[in-house]
Coordinates of C-alpha atoms in Angstrom, one line a residue:
Chain A
G10 CA 103.1 82.7 109.9
Q11 CA 101.2 80.0 107.8
Q12 CA 97.8 79.1 109.9
V13 CA 97.2 76.1 107.5
M14 CA 99.1 73.2 108.2
Q15 CA 99.2 70.4 105.6
I16 CA 100.9 66.5 105.5
P17 CA 102.5 64.5 104.9
Q18 CA 103.9 67.2 102.0
Y19 CA 104.2 64.4 99.6
Q20 CA 102.6 60.6 99.2
H21 CA 103.2 57.2 96.7
V22 CA 101.4 54.7 97.2
Q23 CA 100.4 52.0 95.2
E24 CA 97.7 51.7 93.2
G25 CA 94.5 50.5 94.6
E26 CA 95.7 51.6 98.7
D27 CA 94.1 54.3 100.9
F28 CA 95.6 57.2 101.1
T29 CA 94.9 60.5 103.6
T30 CA 96.2 64.1 103.5
Y31 CA 95.6 66.0 107.4
C32 CA 94.7 69.4 107.6
N33 CA 95.5 71.4 111.4
S34 CA 94.7 74.9 111.7
S35 CA 95.4 77.0 114.2
T36 CA 92.4 78.8 115.3
T37 CA 88.9 77.8 114.6
L38 CA 87.7 78.2 110.7
S39 CA 83.9 79.1 110.5
N40 CA 84.8 76.7 106.8
I41 CA 87.4 74.4 104.9
Q42 CA 87.6 74.1 101.8
W43 CA 89.8 71.0 99.6
Y44 CA 91.5 71.9 96.0
K45 CA 92.2 69.2 94.1
Q46 CA 95.8 70.0 91.1
R47 CA 96.1 68.3 88.9
P48 CA 99.8 68.1 87.7
G49 CA 100.8 71.1 85.1
G50 CA 96.9 71.9 85.7
H51 CA 94.9 75.2 88.1
P52 CA 94.0 74.1 92.1
V53 CA 89.5 73.2 91.4
F54 CA 87.6 73.0 94.5
L55 CA 86.1 69.3 95.3
I56 CA 84.4 70.3 98.4
Q57 CA 83.1 72.6 101.1
L58 CA 82.5 71.3 104.7
V59 CA 80.9 74.0 107.2
K60 CA 79.4 72.2 110.1
S61 CA 81.6 70.3 113.2
G62 CA 81.7 66.5 113.1
E63 CA 80.7 67.2 108.9
V64 CA 82.3 63.4 106.8
K65 CA 81.1 64.7 103.4
K66 CA 81.3 61.6 100.5
Q67 CA 81.9 62.0 97.1
K68 CA 83.1 58.2 95.3
R69 CA 85.9 57.3 96.9
L70 CA 87.1 60.8 98.9
T71 CA 85.9 61.1 102.4
F72 CA 86.4 64.6 103.6
Q73 CA 85.9 65.8 107.0
F74 CA 85.9 68.2 109.3
G75 CA 86.5 67.7 113.1
E76 CA 85.0 68.8 115.9
A77 CA 86.6 71.9 117.4
K78 CA 86.5 72.9 113.7
K79 CA 89.9 73.2 113.5
N80 CA 91.2 70.5 112.1
S81 CA 90.1 67.7 108.1
S82 CA 90.9 64.8 106.8
L83 CA 90.3 64.3 103.1
H84 CA 90.4 60.2 102.1
I85 CA 90.9 58.3 98.9
T86 CA 89.7 55.5 99.2
A87 CA 91.4 52.2 96.3
T88 CA 93.3 55.0 95.0
Q89 CA 94.0 54.8 91.1
T90 CA 96.2 56.0 88.6
T91 CA 92.8 59.6 88.2
D92 CA 93.5 60.6 91.5
V93 CA 97.8 62.2 90.8
G94 CA 98.0 65.4 91.7
T95 CA 97.8 68.0 95.0
Y96 CA 95.8 68.6 97.4
F97 CA 95.3 71.4 99.1
C98 CA 93.2 72.2 102.5
A99 CA 91.8 76.1 102.8
G100 CA 90.0 78.1 105.5
P101 CA 89.3 81.2 105.9
Y102 CA 91.6 84.0 108.2
S103 CA 91.3 87.6 109.3
G104 CA 93.4 89.6 107.9
A105 CA 93.4 94.1 107.1
G106 CA 89.7 93.8 108.3
S107 CA 88.7 90.8 106.0
Y108 CA 88.3 87.4 105.8
Q109 CA 91.0 85.2 102.8
L110 CA 91.3 82.1 102.4
T111 CA 95.1 80.4 103.0
F112 CA 96.0 77.5 102.1
G113 CA 98.0 75.2 103.4
K114 CA 100.8 73.8 100.8
G115 CA 98.9 70.7 100.1
T116 CA 100.1 67.2 99.7
K117 CA 100.8 65.6 96.5
L118 CA 99.7 62.0 95.8
S119 CA 101.8 59.6 93.6
V120 CA 99.9 56.7 92.6
I121 CA 102.5 54.3 91.3
P122 CA 100.8 51.9 88.9
Chain B
S5 CA 78.2 80.6 84.3
Q6 CA 80.9 81.9 85.0
T7 CA 83.5 81.7 83.2
I8 CA 87.7 83.6 84.3
H9 CA 90.4 83.9 81.1
Q10 CA 93.6 84.5 82.6
W11 CA 96.4 85.6 78.6
P12 CA 99.0 85.3 78.0
A13 CA 99.4 80.8 79.1
T14 CA 103.2 80.8 79.1
L15 CA 106.0 83.0 78.6
V16 CA 109.2 82.9 78.8
Q17 CA 110.6 86.8 78.7
P18 CA 114.7 88.0 79.6
V19 CA 115.6 89.7 83.7
G20 CA 114.6 92.4 83.8
S21 CA 112.2 92.8 81.0
P22 CA 108.6 94.0 81.5
L23 CA 105.5 92.2 82.4
S24 CA 101.8 92.1 82.5
L25 CA 99.5 89.0 82.4
E26 CA 95.6 89.7 82.7
C27 CA 92.3 87.6 83.7
T28 CA 89.1 89.1 82.9
V29 CA 85.7 87.3 84.2
E30 CA 82.5 87.0 83.0
G31 CA 79.5 86.7 84.5
T32 CA 78.9 88.2 87.4
S33 CA 79.8 91.5 89.3
N34 CA 81.9 93.2 91.5
P35 CA 84.6 89.6 92.5
N36 CA 86.6 89.4 94.6
L37 CA 90.2 89.0 92.5
Y38 CA 93.7 87.7 92.9
W39 CA 96.4 86.4 92.0
Y40 CA 98.8 83.7 93.4
R41 CA 102.4 82.7 92.4
Q42 CA 103.0 78.7 92.7
A43 CA 107.1 77.7 92.4
A44 CA 108.2 75.2 92.1
G45 CA 104.5 73.4 91.4
R46 CA 104.2 73.5 95.1
G47 CA 102.3 75.6 97.3
L48 CA 100.1 79.0 96.4
Q49 CA 101.6 81.9 97.6
L50 CA 99.4 85.0 97.5
L51 CA 100.4 88.2 95.6
F52 CA 97.4 90.2 95.5
Y53 CA 93.8 90.8 96.2
S54 CA 91.3 93.3 95.1
V55 CA 88.2 94.0 97.3
G56 CA 87.0 96.6 94.0
I57 CA 87.7 98.8 91.5
G58 CA 91.5 100.5 92.2
Q59 CA 91.5 98.8 95.3
I60 CA 94.6 96.6 95.8
S61 CA 96.1 94.2 99.6
S62 CA 99.4 93.1 98.4
E63 CA 100.4 90.3 100.6
V64 CA 103.4 89.7 100.4
P65 CA 106.4 92.6 99.1
Q66 CA 107.8 92.2 95.6
N67 CA 109.3 93.4 92.2
L68 CA 105.5 92.9 91.0
S69 CA 102.5 95.4 91.0
A70 CA 98.9 94.5 90.7
S71 CA 95.8 97.2 89.0
R72 CA 92.2 96.5 88.9
P73 CA 91.6 99.0 86.1
Q74 CA 87.7 97.2 85.8
D75 CA 85.9 95.2 88.0
R76 CA 86.4 92.1 86.5
Q77 CA 89.8 93.4 85.2
F78 CA 92.6 92.3 86.8
I79 CA 96.9 92.7 85.8
L80 CA 100.2 91.3 87.2
S81 CA 103.3 93.8 85.8
S82 CA 106.5 94.4 86.6
K83 CA 108.8 96.9 85.5
K84 CA 112.4 94.1 85.4
L85 CA 112.0 91.0 85.5
L86 CA 114.4 88.4 88.4
L87 CA 115.0 85.3 87.8
S88 CA 113.3 84.5 91.3
D89 CA 109.7 86.1 89.3
S90 CA 109.9 82.5 87.8
G91 CA 106.4 80.2 88.5
F92 CA 103.6 79.7 88.0
Y93 CA 101.3 82.4 88.2
L94 CA 97.3 82.3 88.9
C95 CA 94.2 84.3 88.4
A96 CA 91.4 83.9 90.3
W97 CA 87.9 84.9 91.6
S98 CA 85.5 84.3 94.4
Y99 CA 82.1 85.8 95.2
G100 CA 83.4 87.4 99.2
G101 CA 87.2 86.9 101.1
A102 CA 86.4 83.4 102.2
D103 CA 84.3 81.5 99.7
T104 CA 85.3 79.2 97.3
I105 CA 87.8 80.7 94.8
Y106 CA 88.1 79.2 91.7
F107 CA 91.8 79.9 89.5
G108 CA 91.9 80.6 86.0
E109 CA 94.4 78.5 83.8
G110 CA 96.7 79.6 84.8
S111 CA 100.3 81.5 83.1
W112 CA 103.6 80.0 83.2
L113 CA 107.1 81.9 83.5
T114 CA 111.0 81.6 82.7
V115 CA 112.5 84.3 83.5
V116 CA 115.5 83.8 81.9

């Protein structure tokens, strides 16, 4: 079953408003990764978090990894139309003797100009 | 630098026809290779992954198959397409199972 839960599924914001998507794992993760997929495009890697409580910033994007390493969030400050797309979190899970990255279902962000 | 190429970019196929999507990776050796499907513009469904030549793991039993005839070549096939096979197919690679995944530009398949 789905091991990475991501909420919300959809988010519509006015340009300039903030946006946050949350990712929760059923188990402790060694790392968590975030990807962005623009409409009509393919997912592109944004960042990886490894340490408990880690916070990383990329311009207006702030990524956090929970203390227990079971949850993460992506916060965008003052959204712009260029932020439109679907944001996925992904974590490594063990299966069939190897670790594979499992993706959340994504949060689709719409920005109203 | 590493690059991934996937083709064709778009195709429209009749029900019952065969399918072949091809993907190649350049600039690295022995990568993990993946095929994902994305229906209705949402979640990423892992179809197949491969850790080496001739080694294919299937995540979801279905009408599709995958092959890895060479180290950096990954092929997705079907003998007879179903309407439900329509979607956006993404090839991807990584250094290891838990590492960052790099996606190709995708192939839009419409089965009519």
